[in-house]
Tab-separated table of C-alpha atoms in Angstrom:
chain	number	residue	atom	x	y	z
A	1	MET	CA	155.218	122.475	99.078
A	2	GLU	CA	153.665	123.363	96.059
A	3	MET	CA	154.662	123.650	92.199
A	4	ASP	CA	153.104	123.427	88.833
A	5	ALA	CA	155.349	121.114	86.823
A	6	GLU	CA	156.149	123.746	84.671
A	7	GLU	CA	157.949	125.833	87.620
A	8	PHE	CA	159.431	123.120	89.173
A	9	GLU	CA	161.311	121.603	85.401
A	10	ARG	CA	162.167	125.506	85.049
A	11	LEU	CA	163.900	126.048	87.621
A	12	VAL	CA	165.293	122.219	87.560
A	13	VAL	CA	166.478	124.191	83.925
A	14	ASP	CA	168.479	126.679	86.107
A	15	GLU	CA	169.588	124.700	88.249
A	16	LEU	CA	171.834	122.999	85.440
A	17	ASP	CA	172.655	126.545	84.159
A	18	LEU	CA	174.469	126.481	87.114
A	19	LEU	CA	176.106	123.262	86.493
A	20	PRO	CA	180.028	123.858	86.586
A	21	ASP	CA	180.908	123.322	83.160
A	22	ASP	CA	183.645	120.555	82.999
A	23	MET	CA	180.547	118.592	84.738
A	24	VAL	CA	177.987	119.130	82.033
A	25	ASP	CA	180.176	119.553	78.953
A	26	GLY	CA	181.368	115.269	78.784
A	27	LEU	CA	177.613	114.476	79.026
A	28	GLU	CA	176.808	112.771	75.346
A	29	ASN	CA	173.543	111.496	74.163
A	30	VAL	CA	172.036	111.951	77.739
A	31	VAL	CA	167.892	114.063	78.167
A	32	PHE	CA	166.540	115.356	81.271
A	33	VAL	CA	162.789	114.674	81.586
A	34	VAL	CA	160.452	115.861	84.555
A	35	GLU	CA	158.289	113.254	86.296
A	36	ASP	CA	155.342	113.525	88.494
A	37	ALA	CA	157.513	110.573	90.906
A	38	ALA	CA	158.651	106.638	89.492
A	39	GLU	CA	156.050	105.012	88.507
A	40	ASP	CA	156.765	101.858	91.109
A	41	GLY	CA	155.991	104.347	93.336
A	42	GLU	CA	159.641	104.227	94.872
A	43	GLU	CA	160.282	107.351	96.820
A	44	LEU	CA	163.063	108.554	94.146
A	45	PHE	CA	164.696	112.140	93.592
A	46	GLY	CA	165.779	111.686	90.889
A	47	LEU	CA	167.081	108.241	88.226
A	48	TYR	CA	169.555	107.895	86.096
A	49	GLU	CA	168.719	105.152	82.842
A	50	GLY	CA	171.991	103.686	80.405
A	51	PHE	CA	175.196	102.801	80.361
A	52	ALA	CA	177.641	104.511	82.172
A	53	LEU	CA	180.778	105.902	80.183
A	54	THR	CA	183.031	103.420	82.426
A	55	GLU	CA	180.412	100.775	81.380
A	56	ARG	CA	180.665	101.314	77.647
A	57	GLY	CA	182.085	99.102	74.947
A	58	GLN	CA	181.113	99.921	71.676
A	59	TYR	CA	178.674	103.165	71.715
A	60	GLY	CA	178.091	104.925	68.855
A	61	MET	CA	175.611	106.226	66.748
A	62	GLY	CA	172.240	104.683	66.730
A	63	GLU	CA	171.729	104.425	70.658
A	64	LEU	CA	168.860	105.556	72.592
A	65	PRO	CA	169.998	108.715	74.574
A	66	ASP	CA	170.583	107.949	78.031
A	67	ARG	CA	167.984	109.921	80.558
A	68	ILE	CA	168.621	111.920	83.397
A	69	ILE	CA	165.417	112.385	85.169
A	70	VAL	CA	164.778	114.289	88.082
A	71	TYR	CA	160.933	113.683	90.111
A	72	ARG	CA	158.733	116.088	90.731
A	73	GLU	CA	156.227	115.001	94.025
A	74	PRO	CA	159.464	113.430	96.060
A	75	HIS	CA	161.528	117.006	95.864
A	76	LEU	CA	158.180	119.376	97.145
A	77	ALA	CA	157.671	116.413	99.551
A	78	GLU	CA	160.958	116.929	101.400
A	79	CYS	CA	160.902	120.393	101.198
A	80	ASP	CA	159.748	123.656	103.252
A	81	ASP	CA	160.793	126.460	100.348
A	82	GLU	CA	162.496	126.764	97.560
A	83	GLU	CA	166.349	127.640	98.414
A	84	GLN	CA	165.765	124.146	100.163
A	85	LEU	CA	164.671	123.209	96.689
A	86	ARG	CA	166.568	124.127	94.595
A	87	ASP	CA	169.667	122.907	96.872
A	88	GLU	CA	167.616	119.324	96.769
A	89	ILE	CA	167.724	119.381	92.783
A	90	HIS	CA	171.181	120.866	92.613
A	91	THR	CA	172.169	117.752	94.194
A	92	THR	CA	169.774	115.186	92.594
A	93	LEU	CA	171.305	116.345	89.132
A	94	VAL	CA	174.820	116.416	90.174
A	95	HIS	CA	174.088	112.682	91.490
A	96	GLU	CA	173.102	111.697	88.876
A	97	ILE	CA	175.136	112.868	86.292
A	98	ALA	CA	177.554	111.341	88.835
A	99	HIS	CA	176.261	107.555	87.579
A	100	PHE	CA	176.113	109.284	84.034
A	101	PHE	CA	180.608	109.062	84.341
A	102	GLY	CA	180.108	105.416	86.623
A	103	ILE	CA	180.569	106.727	90.180
A	104	ASP	CA	178.438	104.820	92.110
A	105	ASP	CA	175.944	105.288	95.660
A	106	GLU	CA	179.172	104.212	97.940
A	107	GLN	CA	181.588	106.167	95.976
A	108	LEU	CA	178.765	109.176	96.522
A	109	HIS	CA	178.062	108.579	99.930
A	110	GLU	CA	181.548	108.969	100.878
A	111	LEU	CA	181.403	112.637	98.312
A	112	GLY	CA	178.573	113.768	100.305
A	113	TRP	CA	176.316	113.780	97.579
A	114	ALA	CA	174.045	111.334	98.105
């Protein structure tokens, strides 16, 4: 599947808007970023960079924001149409937001969000 970066980013924003309020209301000091692919060449759909709420000690003003990165190229390589792409972006967003809240990959697998 092919899609330019701007259109892909619009889909990410659309899917963020569709997430339940109780999932996104607790996000503090987090930015969402779209990049083409992981720098190390790993085939990731997304990445959470930061300290999960469960790992934060003294966390206050002055810290750089955590980042949730959605990688465009692996999504496009995996999906055949826009509906499938939207589903995969949605799953990636839920997965990475869960990491912010301290849910690890094992728990996400058990919950069906891996």
